[in-house]
GROMACS .gro file of N, CA and C in nm:
model
  429
    1MET      N    1   0.085  -0.133   0.005
    1MET     CA    2   0.006  -0.003  -0.005
    1MET      C    3   0.090   0.126   0.006
    2ILE      N    4   0.202   0.123  -0.075
    2ILE     CA    5   0.293   0.237  -0.082
    2ILE      C    6   0.221   0.352  -0.171
    3ARG      N    7   0.127   0.322  -0.258
    3ARG     CA    8   0.053   0.403  -0.347
    3ARG      C    9  -0.010   0.522  -0.292
    4LYS      N   10  -0.084   0.497  -0.175
    4LYS     CA   11  -0.165   0.599  -0.095
    4LYS      C   12  -0.079   0.703  -0.054
    5PRO      N   13   0.037   0.671   0.030
    5PRO     CA   14   0.129   0.790   0.086
    5PRO      C   15   0.189   0.855  -0.051
    6PHE      N   16   0.232   0.774  -0.150
    6PHE     CA   17   0.284   0.856  -0.273
    6PHE      C   18   0.192   0.955  -0.326
    7PHE      N   19   0.068   0.914  -0.355
    7PHE     CA   20  -0.032   1.000  -0.415
    7PHE      C   21  -0.068   1.116  -0.331
    8LEU      N   22  -0.069   1.108  -0.191
    8LEU     CA   23  -0.103   1.201  -0.101
    8LEU      C   24   0.025   1.307  -0.103
    9MET      N   25   0.155   1.261  -0.110
    9MET     CA   26   0.269   1.346  -0.110
    9MET      C   27   0.255   1.429  -0.241
   10PHE      N   28   0.225   1.345  -0.356
   10PHE     CA   29   0.219   1.418  -0.486
   10PHE      C   30   0.121   1.526  -0.491
   11PHE      N   31   0.009   1.491  -0.448
   11PHE     CA   32  -0.099   1.604  -0.447
   11PHE      C   33  -0.055   1.721  -0.348
   12ALA      N   34   0.007   1.694  -0.247
   12ALA     CA   35   0.055   1.805  -0.159
   12ALA      C   36   0.139   1.901  -0.216
   13VAL      N   37   0.245   1.827  -0.285
   13VAL     CA   38   0.354   1.900  -0.367
   13VAL      C   39   0.279   1.975  -0.476
   14LEU      N   40   0.186   1.927  -0.546
   14LEU     CA   41   0.117   2.000  -0.644
   14LEU      C   42   0.043   2.099  -0.600
   15ALA      N   43  -0.026   2.094  -0.495
   15ALA     CA   44  -0.115   2.197  -0.437
   15ALA      C   45  -0.035   2.311  -0.386
   16PHE      N   46   0.075   2.277  -0.303
   16PHE     CA   47   0.150   2.375  -0.232
   16PHE      C   48   0.276   2.421  -0.292
   17GLY      N   49   0.320   2.341  -0.392
   17GLY     CA   50   0.447   2.376  -0.458
   17GLY      C   51   0.579   2.305  -0.378
   18SER      N   52   0.659   2.263  -0.467
   18SER     CA   53   0.792   2.206  -0.414
   18SER      C   54   0.875   2.300  -0.341
   19GLU      N   55   0.863   2.440  -0.373
   19GLU     CA   56   0.959   2.534  -0.308
   19GLU      C   57   0.858   2.635  -0.244
   20ASN      N   58   0.923   2.706  -0.148
   20ASN     CA   59   0.844   2.795  -0.074
   20ASN      C   60   0.858   2.923  -0.159
   21PRO      N   61   0.759   2.981  -0.206
   21PRO     CA   62   0.758   3.094  -0.305
   21PRO      C   63   0.812   3.218  -0.238
   22PRO      N   64   0.889   3.316  -0.284
   22PRO     CA   65   0.936   3.419  -0.212
   22PRO      C   66   0.833   3.514  -0.162
   23ASP      N   67   0.837   3.580  -0.070
   23ASP     CA   68   0.740   3.684  -0.016
   23ASP      C   69   0.714   3.788  -0.127
   24ALA      N   70   0.609   3.806  -0.174
   24ALA     CA   71   0.574   3.917  -0.270
   24ALA      C   72   0.529   4.046  -0.192
   25THR      N   73   0.580   4.147  -0.222
   25THR     CA   74   0.538   4.277  -0.156
   25THR      C   75   0.508   4.407  -0.255
   26THR      N   76   0.462   4.504  -0.195
   26THR     CA   77   0.436   4.623  -0.277
   26THR      C   78   0.514   4.719  -0.196
   27GLU      N   79   0.557   4.842  -0.253
   27GLU     CA   80   0.632   4.939  -0.179
   27GLU      C   81   0.574   5.079  -0.236
   28THR      N   82   0.587   5.176  -0.155
   28THR     CA   83   0.573   5.308  -0.193
   28THR      C   84   0.687   5.384  -0.150
   29ILE      N   85   0.763   5.459  -0.254
   29ILE     CA   86   0.888   5.514  -0.238
   29ILE      C   87   0.866   5.662  -0.279
   30VAL      N   88   0.931   5.742  -0.173
   30VAL     CA   89   0.937   5.896  -0.210
   30VAL      C   90   1.087   5.911  -0.262
   31ALA      N   91   1.098   5.962  -0.385
   31ALA     CA   92   1.226   5.951  -0.453
   31ALA      C   93   1.274   6.092  -0.452
   32HIS      N   94   1.408   6.112  -0.408
   32HIS     CA   95   1.478   6.227  -0.451
   32HIS      C   96   1.564   6.218  -0.558
   33ASP      N   97   1.620   6.328  -0.622
   33ASP     CA   98   1.700   6.305  -0.731
   33ASP      C   99   1.812   6.234  -0.730
   34GLU      N  100   1.887   6.231  -0.610
   34GLU     CA  101   1.997   6.167  -0.599
   34GLU      C  102   1.982   6.013  -0.553
   35ASP      N  103   1.853   5.963  -0.533
   35ASP     CA  104   1.838   5.825  -0.475
   35ASP      C  105   1.848   5.727  -0.584
   36VAL      N  106   1.908   5.599  -0.543
   36VAL     CA  107   1.909   5.488  -0.618
   36VAL      C  108   1.813   5.403  -0.547
   37ILE      N  109   1.702   5.350  -0.611
   37ILE     CA  110   1.600   5.268  -0.552
   37ILE      C  111   1.628   5.119  -0.580
   38PRO      N  112   1.642   5.043  -0.491
   38PRO     CA  113   1.660   4.893  -0.500
   38PRO      C  114   1.545   4.827  -0.541
   39LEU      N  115   1.538   4.738  -0.644
   39LEU     CA  116   1.425   4.654  -0.676
   39LEU      C  117   1.461   4.511  -0.682
   40HIS      N  118   1.387   4.441  -0.599
   40HIS     CA  119   1.437   4.285  -0.578
   40HIS      C  120   1.345   4.217  -0.654
   41SER      N  121   1.383   4.135  -0.764
   41SER     CA  122   1.285   4.087  -0.861
   41SER      C  123   1.311   3.931  -0.871
   42SER      N  124   1.249   3.869  -0.950
   42SER     CA  125   1.246   3.724  -0.972
   42SER      C  126   1.215   3.678  -1.120
   43VAL      N  127   1.291   3.581  -1.175
   43VAL     CA  128   1.263   3.551  -1.316
   43VAL      C  129   1.124   3.507  -1.338
   44ARG      N  130   1.066   3.478  -1.215
   44ARG     CA  131   0.913   3.410  -1.225
   44ARG      C  132   0.816   3.525  -1.200
   45GLU      N  133   0.864   3.649  -1.186
   45GLU     CA  134   0.783   3.770  -1.161
   45GLU      C  135   0.796   3.888  -1.258
   46THR      N  136   0.686   3.967  -1.274
   46THR     CA  137   0.732   4.097  -1.340
   46THR      C  138   0.691   4.207  -1.242
   47ILE      N  139   0.767   4.299  -1.235
   47ILE     CA  140   0.760   4.411  -1.139
   47ILE      C  141   0.684   4.524  -1.222
   48LEU      N  142   0.601   4.595  -1.155
   48LEU     CA  143   0.522   4.695  -1.210
   48LEU      C  144   0.572   4.827  -1.133
   49ILE      N  145   0.625   4.918  -1.217
   49ILE     CA  146   0.676   5.060  -1.154
   49ILE      C  147   0.555   5.149  -1.189
   50VAL      N  148   0.495   5.218  -1.081
   50VAL     CA  149   0.367   5.290  -1.105
   50VAL      C  150   0.419   5.434  -1.075
   51LEU      N  151   0.411   5.524  -1.177
   51LEU     CA  152   0.424   5.673  -1.156
   51LEU      C  153   0.312   5.744  -1.104
   52PRO      N  154   0.321   5.862  -1.045
   52PRO     CA  155   0.193   5.924  -1.008
   52PRO      C  156   0.103   5.950  -1.131
   53ALA      N  157  -0.024   5.969  -1.100
   53ALA     CA  158  -0.124   5.971  -1.209
   53ALA      C  159  -0.106   6.085  -1.294
   54SER      N  160  -0.045   6.178  -1.271
   54SER     CA  161  -0.016   6.305  -1.360
   54SER      C  162   0.098   6.279  -1.428
   55GLU      N  163   0.184   6.177  -1.419
   55GLU     CA  164   0.309   6.183  -1.466
   55GLU      C  165   0.342   6.063  -1.563
   56LYS      N  166   0.392   6.097  -1.666
   56LYS     CA  167   0.422   5.972  -1.786
   56LYS      C  168   0.580   5.974  -1.797
   57ALA      N  169   0.611   5.837  -1.828
   57ALA     CA  170   0.760   5.809  -1.867
   57ALA      C  171   0.761   5.855  -2.007
   58MET      N  172   0.873   5.939  -2.029
   58MET     CA  173   0.897   5.976  -2.163
   58MET      C  174   1.028   5.917  -2.215
   59GLY      N  175   1.128   5.865  -2.121
   59GLY     CA  176   1.224   5.791  -2.164
   59GLY      C  177   1.261   5.693  -2.059
   60VAL      N  178   1.291   5.557  -2.088
   60VAL     CA  179   1.320   5.461  -2.000
   60VAL      C  180   1.454   5.402  -2.063
   61PHE      N  181   1.559   5.394  -1.971
   61PHE     CA  182   1.676   5.338  -2.005
   61PHE      C  183   1.738   5.224  -1.912
   62CYS      N  184   1.786   5.119  -1.979
   62CYS     CA  185   1.806   4.996  -1.905
   62CYS      C  186   1.968   4.973  -1.934
   63GLY      N  187   2.046   4.946  -1.836
   63GLY     CA  188   2.189   4.919  -1.872
   63GLY      C  189   2.216   4.773  -1.940
   64ASP      N  190   2.123   4.677  -1.885
   64ASP     CA  191   2.146   4.548  -1.962
   64ASP      C  192   2.015   4.503  -2.047
   65LYS      N  193   1.998   4.535  -2.158
   65LYS     CA  194   1.892   4.507  -2.244
   65LYS      C  195   1.905   4.370  -2.282
   66THR      N  196   2.000   4.291  -2.271
   66THR     CA  197   2.003   4.159  -2.319
   66THR      C  198   1.922   4.064  -2.219
   67TYR      N  199   1.941   4.090  -2.083
   67TYR     CA  200   1.883   3.994  -1.999
   67TYR      C  201   1.761   4.070  -1.916
   68TRP      N  202   1.728   4.185  -1.946
   68TRP     CA  203   1.621   4.262  -1.877
   68TRP      C  204   1.532   4.305  -1.975
   69SER      N  205   1.390   4.297  -1.950
   69SER     CA  206   1.289   4.337  -2.029
   69SER      C  207   1.238   4.452  -1.946
   70VAL      N  208   1.245   4.587  -2.017
   70VAL     CA  209   1.195   4.706  -1.941
   70VAL      C  210   1.100   4.780  -2.045
   71ASP      N  211   0.965   4.777  -2.013
   71ASP     CA  212   0.880   4.832  -2.110
   71ASP      C  213   0.770   4.934  -2.070
   72VAL      N  214   0.754   5.042  -2.133
   72VAL     CA  215   0.653   5.137  -2.086
   72VAL      C  216   0.526   5.093  -2.149
   73ILE      N  217   0.409   5.086  -2.073
   73ILE     CA  218   0.299   5.031  -2.110
   73ILE      C  219   0.242   5.140  -2.229
   74PRO      N  220   0.219   5.104  -2.350
   74PRO     CA  221   0.155   5.197  -2.446
   74PRO      C  222   0.022   5.238  -2.414
   75GLY      N  223   0.004   5.359  -2.416
   75GLY     CA  224  -0.127   5.415  -2.375
   75GLY      C  225  -0.155   5.442  -2.234
   76ALA      N  226  -0.075   5.385  -2.147
   76ALA     CA  227  -0.069   5.410  -2.006
   76ALA      C  228   0.085   5.436  -1.963
   77GLU      N  229   0.134   5.544  -1.987
   77GLU     CA  230   0.279   5.560  -1.982
   77GLU      C  231   0.327   5.576  -1.831
   78ARG      N  232   0.220   5.579  -1.742
   78ARG     CA  233   0.268   5.590  -1.596
   78ARG      C  234   0.324   5.458  -1.555
   79TYR      N  235   0.311   5.351  -1.631
   79TYR     CA  236   0.340   5.212  -1.588
   79TYR      C  237   0.457   5.160  -1.671
   80VAL      N  238   0.549   5.114  -1.585
   80VAL     CA  239   0.675   5.059  -1.650
   80VAL      C  240   0.696   4.914  -1.591
   81ALA      N  241   0.705   4.822  -1.688
   81ALA     CA  242   0.711   4.677  -1.643
   81ALA      C  243   0.855   4.626  -1.657
   82VAL      N  244   0.904   4.551  -1.568
   82VAL     CA  245   1.052   4.518  -1.546
   82VAL      C  246   1.049   4.362  -1.521
   83LYS      N  247   1.134   4.296  -1.592
   83LYS     CA  248   1.129   4.155  -1.582
   83LYS      C  249   1.277   4.102  -1.629
   84PRO      N  250   1.343   4.041  -1.533
   84PRO     CA  251   1.484   3.966  -1.568
   84PRO      C  252   1.434   3.830  -1.627
   85SER      N  253   1.550   3.796  -1.724
   85SER     CA  254   1.540   3.661  -1.791
   85SER      C  255   1.629   3.572  -1.760
   86LYS      N  256   1.708   3.598  -1.651
   86LYS     CA  257   1.825   3.514  -1.610
   86LYS      C  258   1.831   3.540  -1.457
   87THR      N  259   1.879   3.426  -1.384
   87THR     CA  260   1.907   3.436  -1.241
   87THR      C  261   2.028   3.514  -1.203
   88GLY      N  262   2.036   3.563  -1.096
   88GLY     CA  263   2.168   3.621  -1.045
   88GLY      C  264   2.214   3.752  -1.119
   89ILE      N  265   2.133   3.829  -1.176
   89ILE     CA  266   2.186   3.935  -1.264
   89ILE      C  267   2.140   4.077  -1.192
   90SER      N  268   2.190   4.184  -1.250
   90SER     CA  269   2.153   4.303  -1.194
   90SER      C  270   2.161   4.408  -1.305
   91THR      N  271   2.083   4.527  -1.297
   91THR     CA  272   2.117   4.627  -1.398
   91THR      C  273   2.059   4.759  -1.326
   92ASP      N  274   2.087   4.872  -1.394
   92ASP     CA  275   2.036   4.986  -1.375
   92ASP      C  276   1.915   5.023  -1.464
   93ILE      N  277   1.820   5.107  -1.404
   93ILE     CA  278   1.703   5.154  -1.482
   93ILE      C  279   1.690   5.295  -1.447
   94HIS      N  280   1.667   5.368  -1.557
   94HIS     CA  281   1.644   5.514  -1.536
   94HIS      C  282   1.512   5.548  -1.616
   95ILE      N  283   1.426   5.624  -1.547
   95ILE     CA  284   1.305   5.662  -1.604
   95ILE      C  285   1.294   5.826  -1.577
   96VAL      N  286   1.272   5.893  -1.703
   96VAL     CA  287   1.282   6.042  -1.704
   96VAL      C  288   1.138   6.073  -1.740
   97THR      N  289   1.072   6.160  -1.668
   97THR     CA  290   0.924   6.181  -1.697
   97THR      C  291   0.891   6.317  -1.756
   98ASP      N  292   0.770   6.333  -1.801
   98ASP     CA  293   0.731   6.461  -1.858
   98ASP      C  294   0.736   6.565  -1.753
   99HIS      N  295   0.739   6.555  -1.631
   99HIS     CA  296   0.741   6.663  -1.538
   99HIS      C  297   0.881   6.682  -1.500
  100ASN      N  298   0.967   6.642  -1.568
  100ASN     CA  299   1.118   6.662  -1.554
  100ASN      C  300   1.180   6.601  -1.427
  101ASN      N  301   1.102   6.479  -1.389
  101ASN     CA  302   1.164   6.411  -1.262
  101ASN      C  303   1.246   6.300  -1.329
  102SER      N  304   1.333   6.233  -1.251
  102SER     CA  305   1.410   6.118  -1.303
  102SER      C  306   1.403   6.024  -1.188
  103TYR      N  307   1.385   5.906  -1.211
  103TYR     CA  308   1.377   5.810  -1.101
  103TYR      C  309   1.496   5.693  -1.155
  104THR      N  310   1.584   5.662  -1.061
  104THR     CA  311   1.693   5.558  -1.088
  104THR      C  312   1.681   5.443  -1.001
  105PHE      N  313   1.690   5.314  -1.062
  105PHE     CA  314   1.658   5.186  -0.989
  105PHE      C  315   1.779   5.106  -1.013
  106GLN      N  316   1.816   5.023  -0.923
  106GLN     CA  317   1.922   4.921  -0.911
  106GLN      C  318   1.829   4.791  -0.913
  107ALA      N  319   1.813   4.718  -1.016
  107ALA     CA  320   1.730   4.598  -1.025
  107ALA      C  321   1.828   4.473  -1.000
  108ILE      N  322   1.778   4.378  -0.905
  108ILE     CA  323   1.850   4.271  -0.875
  108ILE      C  324   1.761   4.138  -0.884
  109GLU      N  325   1.802   4.040  -0.961
  109GLU     CA  326   1.735   3.934  -0.954
  109GLU      C  327   1.776   3.847  -0.843
  110ALA      N  328   1.687   3.817  -0.752
  110ALA     CA  329   1.717   3.752  -0.639
  110ALA      C  330   1.592   3.653  -0.585
  111SER      N  331   1.583   3.538  -0.689
  111SER     CA  332   1.484   3.454  -0.666
  111SER      C  333   1.467   3.390  -0.539
  112SER      N  334   1.551   3.384  -0.448
  112SER     CA  335   1.548   3.310  -0.337
  112SER      C  336   1.511   3.415  -0.211
  113GLY      N  337   1.481   3.539  -0.236
  113GLY     CA  338   1.448   3.622  -0.138
  113GLY      C  339   1.314   3.679  -0.157
  114PRO      N  340   1.273   3.790  -0.079
  114PRO     CA  341   1.131   3.847  -0.117
  114PRO      C  342   1.159   3.947  -0.246
  115VAL      N  343   1.052   3.945  -0.315
  115VAL     CA  344   1.037   4.023  -0.437
  115VAL      C  345   0.948   4.142  -0.429
  116VAL      N  346   0.959   4.234  -0.503
  116VAL     CA  347   0.857   4.343  -0.510
  116VAL      C  348   0.783   4.321  -0.631
  117LEU      N  349   0.656   4.334  -0.630
  117LEU     CA  350   0.567   4.312  -0.747
  117LEU      C  351   0.522   4.439  -0.818
  118LYS      N  352   0.491   4.540  -0.705
  118LYS     CA  353   0.461   4.675  -0.751
  118LYS      C  354   0.521   4.779  -0.657
  119VAL      N  355   0.577   4.871  -0.733
  119VAL     CA  356   0.643   4.996  -0.669
  119VAL      C  357   0.559   5.115  -0.713
  120PHE      N  358   0.517   5.192  -0.610
  120PHE     CA  359   0.458   5.316  -0.631
  120PHE      C  360   0.566   5.424  -0.606
  121VAL      N  361   0.595   5.503  -0.717
  121VAL     CA  362   0.709   5.614  -0.688
  121VAL      C  363   0.633   5.747  -0.686
  122LYS      N  364   0.675   5.824  -0.595
  122LYS     CA  365   0.629   5.966  -0.579
  122LYS      C  366   0.762   6.062  -0.572
  123PRO      N  367   0.762   6.164  -0.636
  123PRO     CA  368   0.879   6.254  -0.638
  123PRO      C  369   0.897   6.323  -0.489
  124ALA      N  370   0.999   6.342  -0.446
  124ALA     CA  371   1.019   6.411  -0.310
  124ALA      C  372   0.957   6.554  -0.322
  125ASP      N  373   0.974   6.625  -0.435
  125ASP     CA  374   0.917   6.755  -0.460
  125ASP      C  375   0.776   6.740  -0.525
  126ALA      N  376   0.680   6.720  -0.456
  126ALA     CA  377   0.544   6.697  -0.499
  126ALA      C  378   0.499   6.809  -0.571
  127SER      N  379   0.547   6.940  -0.551
  127SER     CA  380   0.498   7.056  -0.641
  127SER      C  381   0.533   7.044  -0.788
  128SER      N  382   0.642   6.953  -0.819
  128SER     CA  383   0.667   6.937  -0.958
  128SER      C  384   0.558   6.867  -1.044
  129LEU      N  385   0.471   6.802  -0.973
  129LEU     CA  386   0.355   6.737  -1.052
  129LEU      C  387   0.225   6.852  -1.074
  130GLU      N  388   0.246   6.950  -0.987
  130GLU     CA  389   0.136   7.067  -1.012
  130GLU      C  390   0.158   7.152  -1.129
  131LYS      N  391   0.275   7.156  -1.187
  131LYS     CA  392   0.315   7.225  -1.304
  131LYS      C  393   0.269   7.143  -1.417
  132PRO      N  394   0.252   7.232  -1.545
  132PRO     CA  395   0.219   7.152  -1.670
  132PRO      C  396   0.326   7.059  -1.720
  133PRO      N  397   0.291   6.958  -1.782
  133PRO     CA  398   0.439   6.877  -1.822
  133PRO      C  399   0.521   6.949  -1.902
  134CYS      N  400   0.646   6.917  -1.906
  134CYS     CA  401   0.756   6.992  -1.991
  134CYS      C  402   0.727   7.013  -2.120
  135LEU      N  403   0.661   6.906  -2.190
  135LEU     CA  404   0.628   6.915  -2.337
  135LEU      C  405   0.538   7.032  -2.362
  136LEU      N  406   0.439   7.051  -2.274
  136LEU     CA  407   0.321   7.155  -2.298
  136LEU      C  408   0.403   7.299  -2.269
  137ARG      N  409   0.486   7.300  -2.186
  137ARG     CA  410   0.555   7.422  -2.153
  137ARG      C  411   0.641   7.463  -2.275
  138LEU      N  412   0.706   7.367  -2.329
  138LEU     CA  413   0.791   7.399  -2.447
  138LEU      C  414   0.711   7.445  -2.579
  139ARG      N  415   0.597   7.370  -2.579
  139ARG     CA  416   0.506   7.387  -2.710
  139ARG      C  417   0.450   7.553  -2.693
  140LYS      N  418   0.420   7.591  -2.560
  140LYS     CA  419   0.376   7.731  -2.542
  140LYS      C  420   0.492   7.841  -2.576
  141LEU      N  421   0.615   7.783  -2.522
  141LEU     CA  422   0.726   7.870  -2.563
  141LEU      C  423   0.748   7.889  -2.716
  142LEU      N  424   0.740   7.771  -2.787
  142LEU     CA  425   0.767   7.781  -2.942
  142LEU      C  426   0.648   7.844  -3.005
  143GLY      N  427   0.528   7.849  -2.934
  143GLY     CA  428   0.411   7.917  -2.999
  143GLY      C  429   0.353   7.846  -3.100
   0.00000   0.00000   0.00000
């Protein structure tokens, strides 16, 4: 009657997983211009960076484009998706916004530890969000 314990063990592993999944979290970060924000990621997860509602990513730069996917969501430019494709790697990510804010991240693939699934970023200078976007100001100057 070895089959019964085997099947129980098989279904327990299937139901609960053979590994303990890393703890997934969300974070809210108030970022200063000089800050480098750590992002702990996993090859099994995608991180979503969420900018303030009035802010859009105008440029996103990634140091390692070979092993990291960093995408601005078309039509919803306040969202940036980040995903590593290999274990044990890291890269820098820079986001420049239409309100002339820049956010710098140090992304680290760390499958064995806690990961961040969603990061809400706010500028330390909240008044920068009250001004019109830089492109609109430029259009007014150029007439």
